[in-house]
Structures are given as structure tokens and as C-alpha cells.
Short mmCIF file of C-alpha atoms in Angstrom, two decimals:
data_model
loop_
_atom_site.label_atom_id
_atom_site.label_comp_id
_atom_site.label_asym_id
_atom_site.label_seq_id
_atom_site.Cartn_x
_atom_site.Cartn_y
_atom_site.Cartn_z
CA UNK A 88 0.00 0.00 0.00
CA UNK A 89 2.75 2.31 0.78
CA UNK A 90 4.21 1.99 -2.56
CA UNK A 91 1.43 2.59 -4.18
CA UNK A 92 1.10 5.93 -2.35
CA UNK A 93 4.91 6.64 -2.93
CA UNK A 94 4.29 5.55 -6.96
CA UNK A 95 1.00 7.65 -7.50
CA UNK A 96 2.49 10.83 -5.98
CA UNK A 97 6.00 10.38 -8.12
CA UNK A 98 3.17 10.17 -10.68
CA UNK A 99 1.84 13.22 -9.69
CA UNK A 100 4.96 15.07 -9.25
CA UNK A 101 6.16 13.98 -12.51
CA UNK A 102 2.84 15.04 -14.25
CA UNK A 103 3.40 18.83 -12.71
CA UNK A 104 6.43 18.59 -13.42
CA UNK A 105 5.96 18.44 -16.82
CA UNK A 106 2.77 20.95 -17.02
CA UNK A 107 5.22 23.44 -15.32
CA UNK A 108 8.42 22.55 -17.75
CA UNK A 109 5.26 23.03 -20.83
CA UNK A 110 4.86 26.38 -19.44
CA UNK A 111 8.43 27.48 -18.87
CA UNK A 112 9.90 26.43 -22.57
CA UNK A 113 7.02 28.26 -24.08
CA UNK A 114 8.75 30.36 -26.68
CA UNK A 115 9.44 33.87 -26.68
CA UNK A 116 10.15 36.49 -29.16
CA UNK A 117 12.70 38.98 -28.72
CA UNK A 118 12.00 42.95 -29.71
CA UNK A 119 14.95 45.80 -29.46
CA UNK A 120 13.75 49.75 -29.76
CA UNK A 121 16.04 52.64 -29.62
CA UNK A 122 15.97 55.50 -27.96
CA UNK A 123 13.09 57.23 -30.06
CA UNK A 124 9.53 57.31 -28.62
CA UNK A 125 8.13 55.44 -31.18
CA UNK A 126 10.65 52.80 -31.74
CA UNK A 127 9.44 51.72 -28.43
CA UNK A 128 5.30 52.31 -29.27
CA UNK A 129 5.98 50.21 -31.91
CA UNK A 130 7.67 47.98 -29.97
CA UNK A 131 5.22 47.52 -27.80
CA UNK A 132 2.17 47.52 -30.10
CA UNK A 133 3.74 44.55 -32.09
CA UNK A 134 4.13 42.68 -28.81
CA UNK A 135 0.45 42.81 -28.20
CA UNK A 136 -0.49 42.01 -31.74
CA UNK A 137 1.83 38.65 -31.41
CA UNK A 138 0.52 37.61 -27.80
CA UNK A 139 -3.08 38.57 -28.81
CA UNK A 140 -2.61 36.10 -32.15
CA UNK A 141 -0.32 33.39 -31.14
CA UNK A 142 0.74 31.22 -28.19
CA UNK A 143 4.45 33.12 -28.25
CA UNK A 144 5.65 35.87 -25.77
CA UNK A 145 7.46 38.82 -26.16
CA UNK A 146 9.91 40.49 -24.72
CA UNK A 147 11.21 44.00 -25.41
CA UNK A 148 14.70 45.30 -25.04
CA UNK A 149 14.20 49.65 -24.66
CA UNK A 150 16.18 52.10 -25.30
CA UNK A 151 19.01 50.63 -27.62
CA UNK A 152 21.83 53.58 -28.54
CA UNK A 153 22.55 52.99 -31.89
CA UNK A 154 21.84 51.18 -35.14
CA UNK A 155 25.03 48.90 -34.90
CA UNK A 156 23.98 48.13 -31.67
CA UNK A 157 20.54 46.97 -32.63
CA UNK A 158 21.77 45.04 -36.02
CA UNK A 159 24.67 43.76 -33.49
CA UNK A 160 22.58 42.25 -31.09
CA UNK A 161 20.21 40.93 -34.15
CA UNK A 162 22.73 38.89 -35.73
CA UNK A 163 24.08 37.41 -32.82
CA UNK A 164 20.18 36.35 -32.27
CA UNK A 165 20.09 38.66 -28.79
CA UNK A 166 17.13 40.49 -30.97
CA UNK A 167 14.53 39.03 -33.15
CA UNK A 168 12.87 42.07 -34.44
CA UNK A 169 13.07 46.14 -34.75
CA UNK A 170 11.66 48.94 -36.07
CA UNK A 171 14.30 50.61 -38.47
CA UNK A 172 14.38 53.56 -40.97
CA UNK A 173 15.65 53.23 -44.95
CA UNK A 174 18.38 56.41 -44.18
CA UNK A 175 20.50 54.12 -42.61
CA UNK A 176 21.38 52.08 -45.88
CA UNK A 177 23.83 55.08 -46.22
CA UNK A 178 25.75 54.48 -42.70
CA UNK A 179 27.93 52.01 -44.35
CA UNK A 180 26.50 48.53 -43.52
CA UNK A 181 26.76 47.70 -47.47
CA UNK A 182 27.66 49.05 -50.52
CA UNK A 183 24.74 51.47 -51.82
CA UNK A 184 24.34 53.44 -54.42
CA UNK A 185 23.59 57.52 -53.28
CA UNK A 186 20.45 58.85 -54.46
CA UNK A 187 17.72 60.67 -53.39
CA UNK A 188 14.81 58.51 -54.82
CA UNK A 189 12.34 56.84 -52.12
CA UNK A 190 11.17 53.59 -53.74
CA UNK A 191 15.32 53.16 -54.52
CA UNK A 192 16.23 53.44 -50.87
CA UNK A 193 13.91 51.42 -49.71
CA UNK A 194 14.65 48.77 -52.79
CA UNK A 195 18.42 48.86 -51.51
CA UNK A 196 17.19 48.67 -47.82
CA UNK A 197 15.09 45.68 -48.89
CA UNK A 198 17.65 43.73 -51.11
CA UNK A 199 20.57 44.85 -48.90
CA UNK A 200 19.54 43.62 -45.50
CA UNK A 201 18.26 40.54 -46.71
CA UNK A 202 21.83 39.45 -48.44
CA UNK A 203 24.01 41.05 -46.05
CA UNK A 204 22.16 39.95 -43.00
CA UNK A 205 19.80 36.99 -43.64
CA UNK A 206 16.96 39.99 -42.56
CA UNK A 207 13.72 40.90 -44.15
CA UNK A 208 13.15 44.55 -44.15
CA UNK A 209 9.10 44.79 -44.46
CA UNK A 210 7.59 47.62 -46.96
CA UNK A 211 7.19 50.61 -45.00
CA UNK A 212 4.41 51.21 -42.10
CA UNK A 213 3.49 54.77 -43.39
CA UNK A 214 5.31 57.51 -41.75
CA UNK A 215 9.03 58.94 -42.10
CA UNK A 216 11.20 60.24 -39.39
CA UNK A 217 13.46 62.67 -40.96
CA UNK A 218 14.74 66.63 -40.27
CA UNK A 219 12.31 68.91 -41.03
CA UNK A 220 12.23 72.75 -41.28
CA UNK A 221 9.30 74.02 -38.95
CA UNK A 222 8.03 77.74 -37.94
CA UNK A 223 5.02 78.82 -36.03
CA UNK A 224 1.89 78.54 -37.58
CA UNK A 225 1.03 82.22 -36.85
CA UNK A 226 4.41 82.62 -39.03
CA UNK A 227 3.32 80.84 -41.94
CA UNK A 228 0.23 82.62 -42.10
CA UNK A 229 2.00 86.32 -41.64
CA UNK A 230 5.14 85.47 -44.03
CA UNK A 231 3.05 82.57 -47.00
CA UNK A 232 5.70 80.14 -45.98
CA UNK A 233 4.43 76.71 -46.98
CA UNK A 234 7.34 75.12 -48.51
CA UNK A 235 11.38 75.16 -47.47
CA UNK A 236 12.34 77.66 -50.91
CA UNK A 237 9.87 80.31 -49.40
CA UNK A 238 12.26 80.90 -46.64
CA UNK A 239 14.52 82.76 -49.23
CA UNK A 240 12.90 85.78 -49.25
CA UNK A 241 13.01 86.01 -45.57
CA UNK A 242 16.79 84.67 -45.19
CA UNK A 243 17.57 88.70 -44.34
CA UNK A 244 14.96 88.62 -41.24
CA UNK A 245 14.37 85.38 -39.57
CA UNK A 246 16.53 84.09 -37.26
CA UNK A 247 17.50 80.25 -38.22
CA UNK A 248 17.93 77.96 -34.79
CA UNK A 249 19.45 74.21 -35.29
CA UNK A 250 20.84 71.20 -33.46
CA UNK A 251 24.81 71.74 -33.21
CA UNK A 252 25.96 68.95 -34.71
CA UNK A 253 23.80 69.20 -38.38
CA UNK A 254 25.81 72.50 -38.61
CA UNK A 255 28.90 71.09 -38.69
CA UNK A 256 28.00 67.95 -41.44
CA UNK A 257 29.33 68.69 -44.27
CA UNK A 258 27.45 65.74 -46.70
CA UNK A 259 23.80 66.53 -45.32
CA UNK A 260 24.86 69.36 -42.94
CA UNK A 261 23.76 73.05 -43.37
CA UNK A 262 27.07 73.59 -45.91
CA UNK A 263 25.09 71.23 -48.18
CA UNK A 264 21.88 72.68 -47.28
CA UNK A 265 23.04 76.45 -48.69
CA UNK A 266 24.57 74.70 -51.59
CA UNK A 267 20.94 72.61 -52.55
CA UNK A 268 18.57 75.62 -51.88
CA UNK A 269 20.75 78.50 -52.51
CA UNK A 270 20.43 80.82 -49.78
CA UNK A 271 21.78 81.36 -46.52
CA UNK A 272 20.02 82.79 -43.25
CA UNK A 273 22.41 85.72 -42.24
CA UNK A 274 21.49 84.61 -38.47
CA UNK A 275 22.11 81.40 -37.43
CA UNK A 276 21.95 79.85 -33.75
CA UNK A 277 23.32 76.36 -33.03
CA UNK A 278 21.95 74.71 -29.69
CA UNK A 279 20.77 71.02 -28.22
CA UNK A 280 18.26 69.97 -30.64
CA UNK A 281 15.78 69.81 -27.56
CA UNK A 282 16.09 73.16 -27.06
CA UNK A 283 15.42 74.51 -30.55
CA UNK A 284 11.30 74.03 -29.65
CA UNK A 285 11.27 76.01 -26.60
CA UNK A 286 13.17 78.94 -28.58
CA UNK A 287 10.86 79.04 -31.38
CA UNK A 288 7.89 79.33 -29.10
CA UNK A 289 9.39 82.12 -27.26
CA UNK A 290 10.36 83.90 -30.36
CA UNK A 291 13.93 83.38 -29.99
CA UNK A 292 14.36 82.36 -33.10
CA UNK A 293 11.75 82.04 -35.95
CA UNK A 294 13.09 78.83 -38.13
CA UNK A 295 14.25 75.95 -36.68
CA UNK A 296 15.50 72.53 -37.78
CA UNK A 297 13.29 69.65 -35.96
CA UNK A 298 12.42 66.10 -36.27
CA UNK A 299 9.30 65.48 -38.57
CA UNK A 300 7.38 63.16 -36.05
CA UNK A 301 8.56 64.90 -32.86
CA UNK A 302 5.30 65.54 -30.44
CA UNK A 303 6.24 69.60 -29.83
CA UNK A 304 5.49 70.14 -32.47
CA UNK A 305 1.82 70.16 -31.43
CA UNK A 306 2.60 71.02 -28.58
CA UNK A 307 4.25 74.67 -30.03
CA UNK A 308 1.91 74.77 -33.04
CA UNK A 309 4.43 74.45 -35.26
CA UNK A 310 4.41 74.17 -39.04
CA UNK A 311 6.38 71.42 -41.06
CA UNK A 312 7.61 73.04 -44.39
CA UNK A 313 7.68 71.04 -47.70
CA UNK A 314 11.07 70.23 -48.38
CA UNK A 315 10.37 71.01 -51.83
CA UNK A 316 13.69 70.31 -53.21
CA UNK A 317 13.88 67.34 -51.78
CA UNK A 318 17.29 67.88 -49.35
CA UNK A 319 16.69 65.67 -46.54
CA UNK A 320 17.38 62.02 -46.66
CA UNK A 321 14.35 59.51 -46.86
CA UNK A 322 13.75 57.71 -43.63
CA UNK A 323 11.02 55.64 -43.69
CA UNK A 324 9.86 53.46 -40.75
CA UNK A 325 9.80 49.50 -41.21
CA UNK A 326 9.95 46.42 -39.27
CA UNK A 327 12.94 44.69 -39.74
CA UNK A 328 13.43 40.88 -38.26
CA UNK A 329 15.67 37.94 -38.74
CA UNK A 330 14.70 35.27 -41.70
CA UNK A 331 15.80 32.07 -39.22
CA UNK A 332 12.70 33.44 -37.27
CA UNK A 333 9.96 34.44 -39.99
CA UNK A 334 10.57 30.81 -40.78
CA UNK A 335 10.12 29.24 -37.92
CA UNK A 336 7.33 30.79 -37.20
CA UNK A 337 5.24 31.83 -40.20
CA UNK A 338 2.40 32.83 -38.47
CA UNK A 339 4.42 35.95 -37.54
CA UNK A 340 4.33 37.00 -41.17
CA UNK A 341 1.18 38.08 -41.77
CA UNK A 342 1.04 39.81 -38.30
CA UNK A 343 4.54 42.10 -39.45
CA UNK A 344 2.22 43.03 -42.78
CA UNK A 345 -0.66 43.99 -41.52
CA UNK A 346 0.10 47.72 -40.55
CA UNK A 347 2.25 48.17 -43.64
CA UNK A 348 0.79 51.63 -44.62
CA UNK A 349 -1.52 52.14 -42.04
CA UNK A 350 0.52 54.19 -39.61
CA UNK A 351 0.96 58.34 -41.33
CA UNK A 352 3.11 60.59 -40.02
CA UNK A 353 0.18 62.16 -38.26
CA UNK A 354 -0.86 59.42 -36.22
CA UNK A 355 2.79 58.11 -35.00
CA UNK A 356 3.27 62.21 -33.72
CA UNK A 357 -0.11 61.67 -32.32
CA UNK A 358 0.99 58.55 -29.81
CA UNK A 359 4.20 60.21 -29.52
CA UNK A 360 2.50 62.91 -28.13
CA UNK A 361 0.63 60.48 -25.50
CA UNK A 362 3.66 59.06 -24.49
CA UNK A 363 6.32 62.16 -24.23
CA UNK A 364 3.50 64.77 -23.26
CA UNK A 365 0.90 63.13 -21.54
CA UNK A 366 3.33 60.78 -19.78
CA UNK A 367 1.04 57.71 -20.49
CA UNK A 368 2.85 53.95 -20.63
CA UNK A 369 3.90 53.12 -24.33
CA UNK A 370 1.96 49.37 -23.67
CA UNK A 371 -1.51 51.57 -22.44
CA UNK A 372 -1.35 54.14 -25.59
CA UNK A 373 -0.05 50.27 -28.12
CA UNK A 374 -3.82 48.72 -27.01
CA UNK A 375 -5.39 52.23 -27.29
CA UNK A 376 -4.58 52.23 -30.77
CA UNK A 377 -5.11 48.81 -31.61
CA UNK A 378 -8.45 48.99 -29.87
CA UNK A 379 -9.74 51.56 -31.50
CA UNK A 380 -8.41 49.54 -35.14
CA UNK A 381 -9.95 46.82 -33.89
CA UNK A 382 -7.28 44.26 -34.42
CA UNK A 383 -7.05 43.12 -30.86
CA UNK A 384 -8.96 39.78 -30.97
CA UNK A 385 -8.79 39.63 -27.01
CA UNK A 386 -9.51 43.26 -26.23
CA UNK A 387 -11.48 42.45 -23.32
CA UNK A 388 -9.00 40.06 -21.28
CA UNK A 389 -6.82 43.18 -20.66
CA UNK A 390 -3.12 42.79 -20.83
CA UNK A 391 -1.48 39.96 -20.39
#
């Protein structure tokens, strides 16, 4: 009788045991996001859509520093998945060819990443992150400025503010910038690129260089100028993740595709602007979004 007992609760034990190793080898995929905001909204909005569509879980790793760092960890399988942007085909990870044309970047983006790193660079989720000239709405309106080659006539006047370092870059820097558009503001302030929104409010300045998706720019009511001569490098927002993966799990496919295009500039400034202004939780504003797309098939179990 007492073996029995002893052999029915190894049995037991054994069956746990085995419920509980189940549970722990469940698989898990592995997301990196820079620094930027919405590296990490992204980050955490594909997270949900995975865990909301298949058994895997996700983990995210924030606040990467760099682009080698993130294609580092990648290839070395630290990192499944990222959000990148086309510009950085021209930071030397591969031979490219230098133009200005956005279906080629991407096309070298696509065709480079896959051959050079075994990665597939999806087709782009619908917004751009790239420098953009700005001024205060109530400027526009006074001065007509809607495009960059506007600014000419006013080159005498305004007063030009700009992050330090795009001053000194001589490829895509301000010397190429007079060279492209042909004029030159005769008053020029360089400064921390964070504080080049609180000077333009206050009227310190009247131009200033900013980032196209940044959220102060509703909050300062600024206007985004057409770069009509196209200076400014394309950088285009995609998901980028590792082939061994995509094949190992398909399902995960379809899932990267299905915001391709559905994300404008507007909208990613938008959740920006939740996160950085608003100080909500990247996760809470990811199912906000989704929610209101409906494409969360377990909306009402909460997070997970």
C-alpha cells in the first residue's frame, strides 16, 4: 500500500512537473527599440499584436543607442525584431548606391539587409522620421511660408535655430543645405536639438530645424515646411526581423504586414504625443490604438 502511495504521488509530481516545464519552454520572441519614442510604441504595439494572435511571448529590449547596436545584437540572435528607418542604408553597412529617390532606398534597404544579414526589411508602415524645417503657424500665415524655398525671401529677417551637430556635417549638414537651396540665413543659432522648440515658441528664433514626427510640435503649433527640393534624406519606418525566425514561425508573417501603410506621419506624432506629453505607458497608448483599429482579438482580457 505504501508503494502505491509513494508511486502515485511520483506520478503526480512527474505530471506537474511536466505541465510546469510546458509552461516554462514556451517560446518567446525577442523585440529591441532605440531610444526614439516610437521605436518603443511600436515595440510595444507589435508585442500585443503577437501575444493577442499566437501562443508566443514577447519580450522588449528599450532604449538601444545605436543602429550597430541593434543590427549587433540581431545577428548574434540577442534580438529578433526592430523597427528601423531606410536612411540608414547610407551608414555604411553595405555598398549602396547615393540617391535621393524613395522607392530606390527602400529597394536597396530591402535587397541589402536581406543578403548582407539573412533579414527581411518589411515595406514601409506609413510615416518617415526625418529633419524637417518648422516655424510657427502664426508665421506661416503672416510670411506665406508653406514650402522650405519660401524661406529665401526672408533669409535677411528670420533668425534660423538648429541642433549643433547638423551644422557642422558637411554631406547633409547646413554647408550642403546652402549649396541645394541656394540661400543662406544671415542669423544662425546652433543649440541642443531639444532646445530649438522652446526657442521658437518664445520667439527666440523664428526657423528651426526639428524632427518630422517629434510631439512639440503640437505642442508649439508648429508648421512642417515642404522640403520642396527634396534635401533631406528619406527615412522611412519598417519592421525589420531575422529570416531564421519568420521561418520558424510563419504565423508571424502576416502579423509584421498587416500595418504596412496604415501608420501616417500624423498618427505616429499623435501617440508620440501620448507618451512624451501626456506621460502615459507606451503598452496603455499600443492597445489604445489597436483597440480603437480593432485588431485586438482579445480586447477584453486586458493585458497579459
Amino acid at each position: 500500500m505504501r508503494k502505491a502511495i509513494i508511486i502515485s504521488a511520483l506520478a503526480v509530481f512527474m505530471a506537474c512537473a511536466s505541465i510546469l516545464s510546458g509552461c516554462s519552454s514556451k517560446e518567446t520572441i525577442k523585440i529591441g527599440a532605440a531610444t526614439y519614442t516610437e521605436t518603443k510604441i511600436m515595440a510595444a504595439i507589435y508585442k500585443e499584436l503577437i501575444e493577442d494572435r499566437t501562443d508566443l511571448t514577447v519580450d522588449i529590449t528599450p532604449d538601444l543607442l545605436s543602429n550597430p547596436m541593434i543590427l549587433k545584437s540581431m545577428s548574434r540572435d540577442d534580438l529578433d525584431m526592430a523597427l528601423m528607418y531606410s536612411g540608414v542604408i547610407f551608414s555604411n553597412f553595405f555598398p549602396v548606391k547615393q540617391t535621393t529617390d524613395r522607392k530606390e532606398v527602400l529597394k536597396q534597404a530591402q535587397a541589402g539587409f536581406d543578403k548582407h544579414y539573412d533579414f527581411t526589411w518589411f515595406d514601409p508602415l506609413g510615416w518617415e522620421n526625418t529633419y524637417a524645417l518648422t516655424v510657427q503657424e502664426q508665421t506661416a500665415k503672416e510670411k506665406g511660408l508653406q514650402k522650405v524655398s519660401d524661406l529665401k525671401k526672408n533669409q535677411e529677417q528670420m533668425k534660423f535655430g538648429v541642433d549643433s551637430s547638423w551644422m557642422e556635417r558637411k554631406q547633409d549638414g547646413y554647408p550642403a543645405f546652402i549649396k541645394h537651396y541656394g540661400f543662406d540665413f544671415k542669423q544662425s543659432y546652433s543649440m541642443d536639438i531639444n532646445l530649438v522648440y522652446e526657442a521658437v515658441a518664445n520667439d527666440r528664433v523664428d526657423v528651426v530645424l526639428a524632427y518630422s514626427t517629434d510631439p512639440r510640435l503640437i505642442q508649439y503649433d508648429l508648421k512642417t515646411l515642404e522640403d520642396d527640393k527634396r534635401f533631406f534624406p528619406h527615412y522611412d519606418a519598417s519592421m525589420v526581423a531575422r529570416n531564421e525566425v519568420l521561418e520558424k514561425h510563419p504565423e508571424l508573417k502576416p502579423i509584421m504586414n498587416e500595418l504596412v501603410g496604415e501608420i501616417d506621419e500624423e498618427t505616429i506624432t499623435k501617440l508620440n504625443y501620448e507618451v512624451d506629453i501626456n506621460n502615459r505607458n507606451e503598452r496603455e497608448v499600443a492597445r489604445e490604438f489597436l483597440a480603437e483599429k480593432g485588431l485586438l482579438n482579445n480586447e477584453s482580457e486586458g493585458t497579459k
